Coordinates of C-alpha atoms in Angstrom, one line a residue:
M23 CA 16.0 4.9 26.3
N24 CA 18.1 6.9 23.8
N25 CA 17.2 10.5 23.3
S26 CA 16.3 11.1 19.6
D27 CA 17.9 14.7 19.4
N28 CA 20.9 13.4 18.2
I29 CA 19.2 11.5 15.1
R30 CA 18.5 12.9 11.7
N31 CA 16.7 10.9 9.1
F32 CA 16.9 12.1 5.5
V33 CA 16.8 11.0 1.7
I34 CA 18.3 12.0 -1.4
I35 CA 16.2 12.7 -4.4
A36 CA 16.9 13.5 -7.8
H37 CA 16.2 12.9 -11.5
I38 CA 17.8 9.8 -12.8
D39 CA 21.4 9.9 -13.3
H40 CA 22.1 13.2 -11.4
G41 CA 24.5 11.5 -8.9
K42 CA 22.5 10.2 -5.8
S43 CA 24.4 6.9 -5.3
T44 CA 27.8 8.7 -5.8
L45 CA 26.9 11.3 -3.3
A46 CA 25.9 8.6 -0.8
D47 CA 29.2 7.0 -1.4
R48 CA 31.2 10.1 -0.5
M49 CA 29.0 10.5 2.5
L50 CA 29.8 6.9 3.6
E51 CA 33.5 7.6 3.0
I52 CA 33.5 11.0 5.2
T53 CA 31.6 9.3 8.2
G54 CA 33.7 6.5 8.1
T55 CA 30.7 4.0 7.9
V56 CA 32.6 1.9 5.2
E57 CA 36.1 1.2 5.5
K58 CA 38.3 2.4 2.3
R59 CA 39.5 -1.1 1.2
K60 CA 35.7 -2.4 1.2
M61 CA 34.6 1.1 -0.7
K62 CA 33.6 0.8 -4.1
E63 CA 31.5 2.9 -6.6
Q64 CA 27.7 2.9 -6.1
L65 CA 28.0 1.1 -3.0
L66 CA 24.4 1.2 -2.2
D67 CA 23.3 -0.2 -5.5
A68 CA 23.9 -3.8 -4.4
M69 CA 21.7 -5.4 -6.8
G70 CA 23.7 -6.6 -10.1
L71 CA 21.0 -5.1 -12.3
E72 CA 21.5 -1.8 -10.8
R73 CA 25.4 -2.0 -11.5
E74 CA 24.8 -3.1 -15.0
R75 CA 22.1 -0.5 -15.9
G76 CA 23.7 2.2 -14.0
I77 CA 20.4 3.0 -12.4
T78 CA 18.9 2.8 -8.9
I79 CA 16.0 0.4 -8.5
K80 CA 15.7 -0.3 -5.0
M81 CA 15.8 2.2 -2.1
A82 CA 18.8 1.6 0.2
P83 CA 18.9 2.7 3.8
V84 CA 22.1 3.2 5.6
R85 CA 23.2 4.3 9.2
M86 CA 26.0 6.9 9.5
S87 CA 27.6 8.5 12.5
H88 CA 29.1 11.8 12.1
I89 CA 30.8 14.3 14.9
L90 CA 29.7 17.9 14.9
N91 CA 31.0 20.6 17.7
S92 CA 32.2 17.5 19.7
K93 CA 28.5 16.0 19.8
S94 CA 27.9 12.6 17.9
Y95 CA 25.0 12.5 15.6
I96 CA 23.1 9.3 14.1
L97 CA 22.6 10.0 10.4
N98 CA 19.9 7.5 8.5
L99 CA 20.2 8.2 4.9
I100 CA 17.7 6.6 2.2
D101 CA 19.2 6.6 -1.3
T102 CA 16.3 6.6 -3.6
P103 CA 15.7 5.8 -7.5
G104 CA 15.4 8.5 -9.8
H105 CA 13.4 7.0 -12.8
V106 CA 9.9 7.8 -13.1
D107 CA 8.6 3.8 -13.0
F108 CA 10.2 3.9 -9.5
G109 CA 8.6 6.8 -7.9
Y110 CA 6.8 4.5 -5.6
E111 CA 10.3 3.8 -3.8
V112 CA 10.7 7.4 -3.4
S113 CA 7.2 7.9 -1.8
R114 CA 7.9 5.2 0.6
S115 CA 11.3 6.7 1.6
L116 CA 9.8 10.0 2.2
A117 CA 7.2 8.8 4.5
A118 CA 10.1 7.5 6.8
V119 CA 12.1 10.6 7.1
E120 CA 12.1 14.3 8.1
G121 CA 14.4 15.9 5.5
A122 CA 15.5 15.7 1.8
V123 CA 18.6 16.6 0.0
L124 CA 17.1 17.8 -3.6
L125 CA 20.0 16.9 -5.9
V126 CA 20.3 18.7 -9.5
D127 CA 23.0 17.8 -12.0
A128 CA 24.6 21.1 -12.9
T129 CA 25.3 19.8 -16.6
K130 CA 21.6 19.1 -17.1
G131 CA 19.8 21.6 -14.8
V132 CA 16.3 21.2 -13.4
Q133 CA 14.5 18.1 -15.1
A134 CA 11.0 16.7 -14.9
Q135 CA 11.7 14.2 -12.1
T136 CA 13.4 16.8 -10.1
L137 CA 9.9 18.7 -10.1
Y138 CA 7.9 15.9 -9.2
N139 CA 10.3 14.8 -6.5
F140 CA 10.3 18.3 -5.2
E141 CA 6.4 18.5 -5.1
Q142 CA 6.3 14.9 -3.3
A143 CA 8.7 16.1 -0.4
Q144 CA 6.7 19.4 0.0
A145 CA 3.6 17.3 0.4
Q146 CA 5.1 15.4 3.2
R147 CA 6.3 18.5 4.7
L148 CA 10.1 17.6 4.8
K149 CA 12.7 20.2 5.2
I150 CA 14.3 20.3 1.7
I151 CA 18.1 21.2 1.2
P152 CA 18.9 22.0 -2.3
A153 CA 22.3 21.2 -3.8
V154 CA 23.8 21.4 -7.4
N155 CA 25.9 18.3 -8.2
K156 CA 28.9 17.7 -10.4
I157 CA 30.4 21.1 -10.3
D158 CA 33.7 19.7 -11.1
L159 CA 32.8 18.9 -14.6
P160 CA 34.1 21.5 -17.6
N161 CA 30.5 21.9 -18.9
A162 CA 28.9 22.6 -15.5
M163 CA 26.4 25.5 -15.5
V164 CA 26.3 26.1 -12.0
E165 CA 24.7 29.6 -11.8
E166 CA 22.3 28.8 -14.4
T167 CA 21.1 25.6 -12.4
K168 CA 21.1 27.4 -9.0
Q169 CA 19.0 30.3 -10.7
E170 CA 16.6 27.5 -11.9
M171 CA 16.4 25.8 -8.5
A172 CA 16.0 28.9 -6.5
E173 CA 13.0 29.8 -8.7
L174 CA 11.6 26.0 -8.5
I175 CA 12.2 26.1 -4.6
G176 CA 11.4 29.7 -3.7
C177 CA 14.6 30.1 -2.0
D178 CA 17.9 32.4 -2.1
K179 CA 20.6 31.3 -4.4
S180 CA 23.0 31.5 -1.4
D181 CA 21.1 28.6 0.3
I182 CA 22.0 26.2 -2.5
F183 CA 24.9 24.1 -1.9
E184 CA 27.7 23.5 -4.5
I185 CA 29.0 19.9 -4.2
S186 CA 30.7 17.3 -6.3
G187 CA 30.0 13.6 -5.5
K188 CA 32.8 12.5 -7.3
T189 CA 35.7 14.6 -5.8
G190 CA 34.0 15.1 -2.5
K191 CA 33.9 18.9 -2.7
G192 CA 31.4 20.4 -0.5
V193 CA 30.1 17.2 1.0
Q194 CA 31.4 17.8 4.5
E195 CA 29.4 21.2 4.3
L196 CA 26.2 19.5 3.1
L197 CA 26.4 16.9 5.9
E198 CA 26.8 19.7 8.7
A199 CA 24.1 21.4 7.2
I200 CA 21.8 18.4 7.3
I201 CA 22.4 18.1 11.0
K202 CA 21.7 22.0 11.5
I203 CA 18.7 22.1 9.1
V204 CA 16.8 18.7 9.3
P205 CA 14.8 18.6 12.4
P206 CA 15.3 15.5 14.9
P207 CA 12.2 13.0 15.2
V208 CA 9.8 13.9 17.8
P209 CA 8.2 10.9 19.3
S210 CA 4.8 11.2 21.3
E211 CA 4.8 11.3 25.1
K212 CA 2.7 7.8 25.2
Q213 CA 5.9 6.0 24.3
I214 CA 3.5 3.2 23.0
L215 CA 5.2 1.1 20.3
R216 CA 4.3 2.4 16.4
A217 CA 6.6 1.5 13.8
L218 CA 6.0 1.9 10.2
I219 CA 7.1 -0.8 7.6
F220 CA 8.3 0.8 4.3
D221 CA 10.1 -2.1 2.8
S222 CA 10.7 -5.9 3.3
Q223 CA 12.7 -8.7 2.3
Y224 CA 12.8 -12.3 2.7
D225 CA 15.4 -14.6 4.6
S226 CA 15.4 -18.5 4.5
Y227 CA 16.3 -18.6 8.3
K228 CA 14.8 -15.4 9.7
G229 CA 11.6 -15.3 7.8
V230 CA 10.2 -11.9 6.6
I231 CA 12.5 -8.9 7.5
A232 CA 10.7 -5.8 7.8
Y233 CA 12.6 -2.5 7.4
V234 CA 10.9 -0.2 9.7
R235 CA 10.9 3.4 11.0
V236 CA 10.3 3.4 14.9
V237 CA 7.9 6.3 15.2
D238 CA 7.2 5.7 18.9
G239 CA 8.4 3.6 21.7
Q240 CA 10.7 0.9 21.6
I241 CA 11.3 -2.8 20.4
K242 CA 13.8 -5.4 21.0
A243 CA 14.2 -9.1 20.3
G244 CA 11.6 -11.4 22.3
D245 CA 8.8 -8.8 22.0
K246 CA 5.6 -10.1 20.5
I247 CA 4.4 -7.7 17.8
Y248 CA 1.0 -7.1 15.9
M249 CA 0.7 -5.9 12.2
F250 CA -2.6 -3.7 12.1
A251 CA -3.6 -4.2 8.3
A252 CA -2.5 -7.8 8.0
K253 CA -4.0 -8.6 11.6
A254 CA -1.0 -10.8 12.1
Q255 CA 1.1 -11.4 15.3
A256 CA 4.7 -12.4 15.3
D257 CA 7.8 -12.9 17.8
V258 CA 10.6 -10.8 17.0
L259 CA 13.9 -12.8 16.4
E260 CA 16.4 -10.0 16.0
T261 CA 16.5 -6.1 15.6
G262 CA 19.2 -4.0 14.0
Y263 CA 20.3 -1.3 11.7
F264 CA 21.9 -1.1 8.1
K265 CA 25.6 -0.3 7.6
P266 CA 24.6 -0.9 4.9
E267 CA 24.8 -4.5 5.8
L268 CA 22.4 -5.7 8.5
V269 CA 23.9 -5.0 12.0
K270 CA 22.4 -6.7 15.1
S271 CA 21.3 -4.3 17.8
E272 CA 19.7 -4.8 21.3
S273 CA 16.8 -2.6 20.4
L274 CA 15.4 -0.1 18.1
N275 CA 14.3 3.3 19.5
A276 CA 11.8 6.2 18.8
G277 CA 13.2 7.9 15.9
E278 CA 15.6 5.3 14.4
I279 CA 15.5 3.4 11.2
G280 CA 16.2 -0.3 11.1
Y281 CA 15.1 -3.8 10.5
I282 CA 12.8 -6.5 12.6
A283 CA 13.4 -10.3 11.8
T284 CA 9.9 -11.6 12.1
G285 CA 10.3 -15.2 11.7
L286 CA 7.2 -15.4 9.7
K287 CA 7.1 -17.6 6.8
D288 CA 3.7 -16.4 5.4
L289 CA 4.9 -13.4 3.1
S290 CA 1.3 -12.0 2.9
K291 CA 1.5 -11.3 6.7
V292 CA 4.1 -8.3 6.4
R293 CA 2.7 -5.3 4.2
V294 CA 4.6 -2.2 3.1
G295 CA 2.9 0.8 4.7
D296 CA 1.6 -1.2 7.6
T297 CA 1.9 -0.1 11.4
I298 CA 3.6 -2.4 13.9
T299 CA 2.8 -2.1 17.6
Q300 CA 3.0 -4.5 20.8
F301 CA 0.6 -7.1 20.7
S302 CA 0.1 -6.8 24.8
I303 CA -0.8 -3.0 24.1
F304 CA -3.1 -3.9 21.1
N305 CA -4.9 -6.3 23.3
S306 CA -5.3 -3.7 26.1
Q307 CA -7.5 -1.0 27.1
F308 CA -5.3 1.5 25.1
S309 CA -6.7 3.1 21.9
I310 CA -3.8 3.1 19.2
K311 CA -4.3 4.7 15.5
P312 CA -2.2 3.1 12.7
L313 CA 0.2 5.4 11.1
T314 CA -0.7 7.2 7.6
G315 CA 2.1 5.4 5.9
Y316 CA 2.0 6.5 2.4
K317 CA 0.1 6.2 -1.0
E318 CA -0.4 2.8 -2.3
P319 CA 0.9 2.7 -6.0
Q320 CA -1.6 1.8 -8.7
P321 CA -0.4 -0.2 -11.6
V322 CA -0.8 1.2 -14.8
V323 CA 0.6 -1.4 -17.3
F324 CA -0.8 -5.1 -17.3
A325 CA 0.8 -8.1 -18.8
S326 CA 0.0 -11.9 -18.3
F327 CA 2.9 -14.0 -17.2
Y328 CA 2.6 -17.8 -17.9
P329 CA 5.0 -20.5 -17.1
Q330 CA 7.0 -22.2 -20.1
D331 CA 6.2 -25.5 -18.7
A332 CA 2.6 -26.1 -17.3
D333 CA 4.2 -28.0 -14.2
D334 CA 6.1 -24.8 -13.2
F335 CA 2.9 -22.7 -12.4
E336 CA 3.4 -23.2 -8.5
A337 CA 7.1 -22.2 -8.7
L338 CA 6.2 -19.1 -10.7
R339 CA 3.5 -18.4 -8.2
D340 CA 6.4 -18.7 -5.3
A341 CA 8.9 -16.6 -7.3
L342 CA 6.5 -13.7 -7.7
S343 CA 5.5 -13.8 -4.1
K344 CA 8.9 -13.4 -2.9
L345 CA 9.6 -11.0 -5.5
K346 CA 6.5 -8.7 -4.5
L347 CA 7.7 -8.7 -0.8
N348 CA 10.9 -6.8 -2.0
D349 CA 8.6 -4.9 -4.7
S350 CA 5.2 -3.9 -3.1
S351 CA 4.1 -2.1 -6.3
L352 CA 4.1 -5.5 -8.2
F353 CA 0.5 -6.8 -8.7
F354 CA -0.3 -10.4 -9.6
E355 CA -3.2 -12.7 -9.3
P356 CA -3.9 -16.1 -11.2
E357 CA -5.9 -16.5 -14.4
S358 CA -6.4 -18.9 -17.2
S359 CA -6.3 -18.8 -21.1
E360 CA -7.4 -21.3 -23.5
T361 CA -4.3 -20.8 -25.8
M362 CA -1.4 -20.2 -23.1
G363 CA -2.8 -22.3 -19.9
R364 CA -2.7 -21.2 -16.3
G365 CA -0.7 -18.0 -15.5
F366 CA -0.7 -14.7 -13.5
R367 CA -2.3 -11.3 -14.6
C368 CA 0.4 -8.9 -13.3
G369 CA 0.4 -4.8 -13.0
F370 CA 3.4 -2.8 -13.1
L371 CA 4.1 0.9 -12.9
G372 CA 5.8 1.4 -16.4
M373 CA 7.5 -0.6 -18.9
L374 CA 11.0 -0.2 -17.5
H375 CA 9.4 -1.7 -14.1
M376 CA 8.0 -4.7 -15.9
D377 CA 11.4 -5.2 -17.8
I378 CA 13.1 -5.2 -14.5
V379 CA 10.5 -7.7 -12.8
R380 CA 11.2 -10.1 -15.7
E381 CA 14.9 -9.8 -15.5
R382 CA 14.6 -10.3 -11.6
L383 CA 12.6 -13.2 -11.9
L384 CA 15.3 -15.0 -14.3
R385 CA 18.2 -14.0 -12.3
E386 CA 17.0 -14.4 -8.6
Y387 CA 14.7 -17.2 -9.0
D388 CA 15.5 -18.9 -12.2
S389 CA 11.9 -18.4 -13.6
E390 CA 11.6 -17.3 -17.2
P391 CA 7.9 -16.6 -17.8
L392 CA 6.0 -16.2 -21.3
A393 CA 4.9 -12.6 -21.2
T394 CA 2.1 -11.2 -23.3
I395 CA 1.7 -7.7 -24.9
P396 CA 1.5 -5.1 -22.2
S397 CA -1.8 -3.0 -22.1
V398 CA -3.2 -0.5 -19.9
V399 CA -6.6 -0.8 -17.9
Y400 CA -9.8 0.4 -19.7
K401 CA -13.1 1.0 -18.0
I402 CA -16.3 0.1 -20.1
K403 CA -20.2 1.0 -19.7
T404 CA -22.4 -1.6 -21.3
K405 CA -25.8 -0.9 -22.6
R406 CA -27.5 -2.2 -19.5
G407 CA -25.6 0.5 -17.6
E408 CA -22.9 -1.6 -15.8
E409 CA -19.6 -0.4 -15.4
K410 CA -16.6 -2.7 -15.8
M411 CA -12.8 -2.8 -15.8
I412 CA -11.0 -4.3 -18.6
Y413 CA -7.5 -5.5 -17.8
R414 CA -6.9 -7.5 -20.9
P415 CA -8.2 -6.6 -24.3
S416 CA -9.6 -10.0 -24.9
E417 CA -12.0 -9.4 -22.1
L418 CA -13.7 -6.6 -24.0
P419 CA -17.1 -7.6 -25.0
D420 CA -18.3 -7.5 -28.6
G421 CA -19.1 -4.1 -29.8
G422 CA -22.9 -4.5 -29.6
E423 CA -22.6 -4.8 -25.7
V424 CA -20.4 -1.7 -25.1
A425 CA -22.0 1.7 -25.1
E426 CA -18.7 3.6 -23.8
I427 CA -15.2 2.6 -23.7
M428 CA -12.9 4.9 -21.4
E429 CA -9.2 4.7 -21.2
P430 CA -6.7 6.2 -18.6
F431 CA -5.2 9.7 -19.3
A432 CA -2.2 11.1 -17.9
T433 CA -0.8 14.4 -17.3
V434 CA 2.7 14.8 -18.8
E435 CA 5.2 17.2 -18.0
I436 CA 8.4 17.4 -20.4
I437 CA 11.2 19.7 -19.6
S438 CA 13.8 20.6 -22.6
N439 CA 15.7 23.0 -24.4
A440 CA 13.4 25.4 -25.9
E441 CA 14.8 24.8 -29.5
Y442 CA 13.0 21.4 -29.5
S443 CA 9.7 22.6 -28.6
G444 CA 8.2 22.3 -32.0
A445 CA 9.4 18.7 -32.3
I446 CA 8.2 17.8 -29.0
M447 CA 4.5 19.2 -29.6
K448 CA 4.5 17.3 -32.9
L449 CA 5.3 14.1 -31.1
L450 CA 2.7 14.8 -28.6
E451 CA -0.2 15.4 -31.0
N452 CA 0.7 12.2 -32.9
A453 CA 0.3 10.8 -29.4
R454 CA -3.2 12.1 -29.3
G455 CA -2.2 14.7 -26.6
I456 CA -4.0 17.7 -25.7
Y457 CA -2.0 21.2 -25.1
K458 CA -2.2 22.7 -21.7
N459 CA 0.5 24.9 -20.9
L460 CA 4.1 26.1 -22.1
E461 CA 6.4 27.8 -19.3
Y462 CA 9.9 29.3 -19.6
L463 CA 11.9 28.0 -16.5
S464 CA 15.0 30.0 -18.1
P465 CA 15.6 31.7 -21.5
K466 CA 16.8 28.5 -22.9
K467 CA 14.6 25.9 -20.8
I468 CA 10.9 25.1 -21.1
L469 CA 8.2 23.1 -19.2
L470 CA 5.6 21.7 -21.4
A471 CA 2.4 20.4 -20.0
Y472 CA 0.1 17.9 -21.9
E473 CA -2.8 15.6 -21.1
A474 CA -2.5 12.2 -23.2
P475 CA -3.8 8.8 -23.3
L476 CA -1.7 6.5 -21.1
A477 CA -1.3 3.8 -23.6
E478 CA 0.4 6.3 -25.9
I479 CA 3.1 7.2 -23.2
I480 CA 4.0 4.2 -21.6
V481 CA 5.5 1.9 -24.5
D482 CA 8.2 3.7 -26.6
F483 CA 7.2 7.2 -26.1
Y484 CA 10.3 8.1 -23.9
D485 CA 12.7 6.5 -26.6
K486 CA 11.1 8.8 -29.3
L487 CA 11.3 11.8 -27.2
K488 CA 15.1 11.0 -26.6
S489 CA 15.6 10.8 -30.0
I490 CA 14.2 13.9 -31.4
T491 CA 15.6 16.1 -28.6
Q492 CA 19.3 14.4 -29.0
G493 CA 18.7 13.3 -25.2
Y494 CA 18.0 17.0 -23.9
A495 CA 14.6 16.0 -22.5
S496 CA 13.0 14.6 -19.4
L497 CA 9.7 13.5 -19.0
S498 CA 7.3 12.8 -15.9
Y499 CA 3.6 11.7 -15.7
A500 CA 1.0 11.1 -13.4
I501 CA -2.5 9.4 -13.9
K502 CA -5.2 11.8 -14.1
G503 CA -8.3 9.7 -14.7
F504 CA -10.6 7.9 -17.4
S505 CA -11.8 9.9 -20.3
A506 CA -14.2 8.4 -23.3
A507 CA -12.6 7.7 -26.5
N508 CA -13.7 6.2 -29.6
L509 CA -11.6 2.8 -29.4
V510 CA -12.1 -0.8 -30.7
K511 CA -11.0 -4.2 -30.0
L512 CA -8.5 -5.2 -32.5
D513 CA -8.4 -9.1 -32.7
I514 CA -5.5 -11.1 -34.3
L515 CA -6.1 -14.5 -36.1
V516 CA -3.3 -16.9 -36.6
A517 CA -4.3 -19.9 -38.9
G518 CA -8.0 -18.9 -38.3
E519 CA -7.6 -19.0 -34.4
K520 CA -8.2 -15.7 -32.3
V521 CA -5.1 -15.3 -30.1
D522 CA -6.0 -13.7 -26.9
A523 CA -2.5 -12.7 -26.1
L524 CA -2.1 -10.6 -29.3
A525 CA -5.6 -8.8 -28.9
T526 CA -5.1 -4.9 -28.6
V527 CA -7.3 -1.9 -27.9
V528 CA -6.8 0.9 -30.4
P529 CA -8.4 4.1 -31.9
R530 CA -11.0 3.6 -34.4
D531 CA -9.3 5.9 -37.0
Q532 CA -6.0 4.0 -36.7
S533 CA -7.3 0.4 -36.6
Y534 CA -6.5 0.0 -40.2
Q535 CA -3.0 1.1 -39.6
K536 CA -2.3 -0.8 -36.6
G537 CA -4.0 -4.1 -38.0
K538 CA -1.8 -4.0 -41.2
Y539 CA 1.4 -3.2 -39.1
I540 CA 0.8 -6.0 -36.7
V541 CA 0.1 -8.7 -39.5
E542 CA 3.1 -7.7 -41.3
K543 CA 5.1 -7.6 -38.4
L544 CA 4.0 -11.3 -37.6
K545 CA 4.8 -12.4 -41.0
E546 CA 8.3 -11.3 -40.4
L547 CA 8.5 -12.9 -36.9
L548 CA 6.7 -16.0 -37.2
P549 CA 8.7 -19.2 -38.2
R550 CA 7.4 -20.9 -41.4
Q551 CA 5.3 -24.0 -41.1
L552 CA 4.6 -27.1 -43.3
F553 CA 1.3 -25.5 -44.4
M554 CA 0.3 -21.9 -45.5
V555 CA -0.6 -19.7 -42.4
T556 CA -3.1 -16.9 -43.0
L557 CA -2.6 -13.9 -40.7
Q558 CA -5.5 -11.7 -40.1
A559 CA -6.7 -8.5 -38.1
A560 CA -10.3 -8.3 -37.3
I561 CA -12.9 -5.9 -35.7
G562 CA -15.8 -8.0 -34.6
S563 CA -16.3 -10.1 -37.7
K564 CA -15.0 -7.9 -40.2
I565 CA -11.4 -8.5 -41.5
I566 CA -9.5 -5.4 -42.1
A567 CA -6.1 -6.7 -42.7
R568 CA -4.5 -9.9 -44.2
E569 CA -1.3 -11.4 -44.7
S570 CA 0.0 -15.2 -45.5
I571 CA 3.2 -17.1 -44.5
A572 CA 4.0 -19.5 -47.4
A573 CA 4.5 -23.3 -46.5
L574 CA 7.9 -24.7 -46.3
K575 CA 8.4 -26.5 -49.4
K576 CA 9.8 -30.2 -49.6
D577 CA 10.7 -31.7 -52.9
V578 CA 8.7 -35.1 -52.7
T579 CA 9.6 -35.9 -56.3
G580 CA 13.4 -35.4 -55.8
Y581 CA 14.2 -39.2 -55.6
L582 CA 12.5 -40.0 -58.8
Y583 CA 14.5 -40.5 -62.0
G584 CA 13.0 -40.6 -65.4
G585 CA 9.7 -42.4 -65.9
D586 CA 6.2 -40.9 -66.6
R587 CA 5.2 -37.4 -65.4
S588 CA 2.0 -39.1 -63.8
R589 CA 3.8 -40.5 -60.9
K590 CA 5.1 -37.1 -60.0
M591 CA 1.8 -35.7 -60.3
K592 CA 0.5 -38.4 -57.8
L593 CA 3.0 -37.7 -55.3
W594 CA 2.2 -33.7 -55.4
K595 CA -1.4 -34.3 -55.0
K596 CA -0.6 -36.5 -51.9
Q597 CA 1.4 -33.8 -50.5
K598 CA -1.2 -31.1 -51.2
R599 CA -3.7 -33.5 -49.4
G600 CA -1.6 -33.9 -46.5
K601 CA -0.8 -29.9 -46.3
E602 CA -4.5 -29.2 -46.3
R603 CA -5.0 -31.7 -43.4
L604 CA -2.2 -30.3 -41.4
K605 CA -3.9 -26.7 -42.2
R606 CA -7.2 -28.2 -40.7
E607 CA -5.6 -29.7 -37.4
G608 CA -2.1 -28.2 -37.1
R609 CA -1.8 -25.6 -34.5
V610 CA 0.9 -22.7 -34.8
E611 CA 3.2 -22.1 -31.8
I612 CA 4.0 -18.7 -31.2
P613 CA 7.5 -18.3 -29.8
Q614 CA 7.8 -15.9 -26.6
E615 CA 10.3 -13.5 -28.7
V616 CA 7.4 -12.6 -31.1
F617 CA 5.5 -11.2 -28.3
M618 CA 8.8 -9.3 -26.9
N619 CA 9.3 -7.8 -30.5
L620 CA 5.6 -6.7 -30.8
F621 CA 6.1 -4.4 -27.8
K622 CA 7.6 -1.7 -29.8
K623 CA 5.1 0.3 -31.9
Q624 CA 5.0 1.9 -35.0

C-alpha cells in the first residue's frame, strides 16, 4: 500500500472573478499535467455555461505530479466556485482536503466572499496559504491588498505570496509552499475502508460515478461496497483519478482523491456526504463510524417547475433526478396545481442557482419547464397553536386562521469603498434592513453588517448594489433564522380567476404599491384577448388594485356597403353577446415569459 506522505490535498478559494481557474491553468502547465497543445483557458471549467458566463459553477478536481528536492509528490487540487449561490460546492470540497490557497485580486482587495471562504476554511481547521493575484496589472494595489489580508488572517505580510495566474509569476514558489505547508493526510491505523463522497455524476455505461476522498483503507475494482446513509450496496466496476479527465487506476489508497464507478442505475443510492466502506466489514463485528462529511445545504429560494406538455412530466422528473446527482443542493418534490397541472416544487440556493438549473435542464436534457415566480419559505402559527412551513404563497391560509407569519432573515455583509456607505445604507433600509455594524478594513474600505429579510435580498438586490457603487461592492449572506413580520398574502386575479403561480407574500404597508405594480406590469405583458380581461390584486376578499386589458377589436360591419344602420346595430349586438359569452367561458393562458419578466421587482 502506498505511503500517503507524498500526497497533498488542497483547494483554491476566492471571491468570484479573482482568478482561481486561471491559477489552476498555470499549475496544470507547470506540473505538466496537461500537454501544451491541449491547453486552453479555464481548462477546468468544462461546462459550456461556465465558459459563456465566465464563472465557475461546479467544483473541478484534478491530480498533478510535482518534483521537489528529488522527491515526487501527488497534488490533488479542487478548483471551487466563487459566487455566493455556489457556496455549497466550496463546503463540500473543504471537507475533502487539508489545505486551502486563499486568493485575492490585487485590483479589488478583500471582498465579502473572501471573508466567508476564510471563515469556512478556518472552521474545517485547514492550513491556509494566502496569495495576492493579478500583480501584473497596472492598477494592482499589492501592498494595500497584502495589508488587508494580513489583518484578516492574522499573519505577517511577508507570509503572503505575490503571484500572477496569467503570466505564471510566483506560481512555482506557491506550488513549493503547498508541498511544505499543507500537511499530508493521516489515515487511521485500522486500515478499514472509509471514503467520503463529495460529488457524483451519471454515466450510461458505468452507472453512478462517485467522486471520493479515501480517508482510510483501500478500494479497487471488484470490491463490494456499502453506503451508510443510503443503506445501499454495490460492486465497484472501476477506480481512478482526474487528469482532469477520468483516468483508470488499479486502486485508490488512503489520502487519495479519485472516482468510483458503482454500476448503480438508481440515482438515490449515491448521496453526496455519505460514507463508503467494505460490505464485508460492515457485516462483520467491526464497529465503523461514518465520516462527518459536510453541512447539508438548505434551499432558500423556492419555485415550481411544470412541463410545457403534461405528457412530459416523467421526462422532467428524470432530468431533475440526473441533475440532482451532479448538483446535490437542488431540492425537488412532486406537486400539482389546478391551473398548471402536475409539476415539481424546487428549492435553490439563490436566483443565480435557479437560473443555472433552468439553463442546464434545457441544454443537457432538452427540457424547458414553465417556472413560477420564486419565493422564500415562510413559517406560520395558526390560531389553534400549530406551526406550519409555507413553501408557496398560494398555500398560505386565509387571514382569519393565521395568528403570526414569520419570514427568514439573513445576516448580510457588504464590503465596498467608504465613499458609497451612505447609498448602501439607504438601499439596505429600503430593503427593511436592520443596521448591526460598520468596520473600516482600511482607510478607504468598509465592511457593513446588516440583518435583512431574505426575500428582499435574493431577487435583484445585488444588481442594485452593483449599480449604486459602480461595481465596487461585494455581497455575502447567511441565513440567520425566522422573525415575525406584518405580512399578508397578495392574490392576483386574471379574468376573475385566482392564479396560484402569481400569488406573493408582501409587507402589509407595501401591499397597495406591490399590487398596483403587478397588475400594471401584467397589463403590459399579457397578450390581448377577444374579450376584455380584468386584472385585480386582492388581500382576502378586498380588491386593492385593478387594471383592464381592452378586447381586440374586429370590424364586423366592414363588408357592409350602404343600407340601413339597423343592419350594423344587429351585427354589433351579436358581437357584444359573443364577447360576453367568451368572457364568461374563456380562459386566459399566461405565457412563460410573463412569469420570467415579473421576477424583477420595483
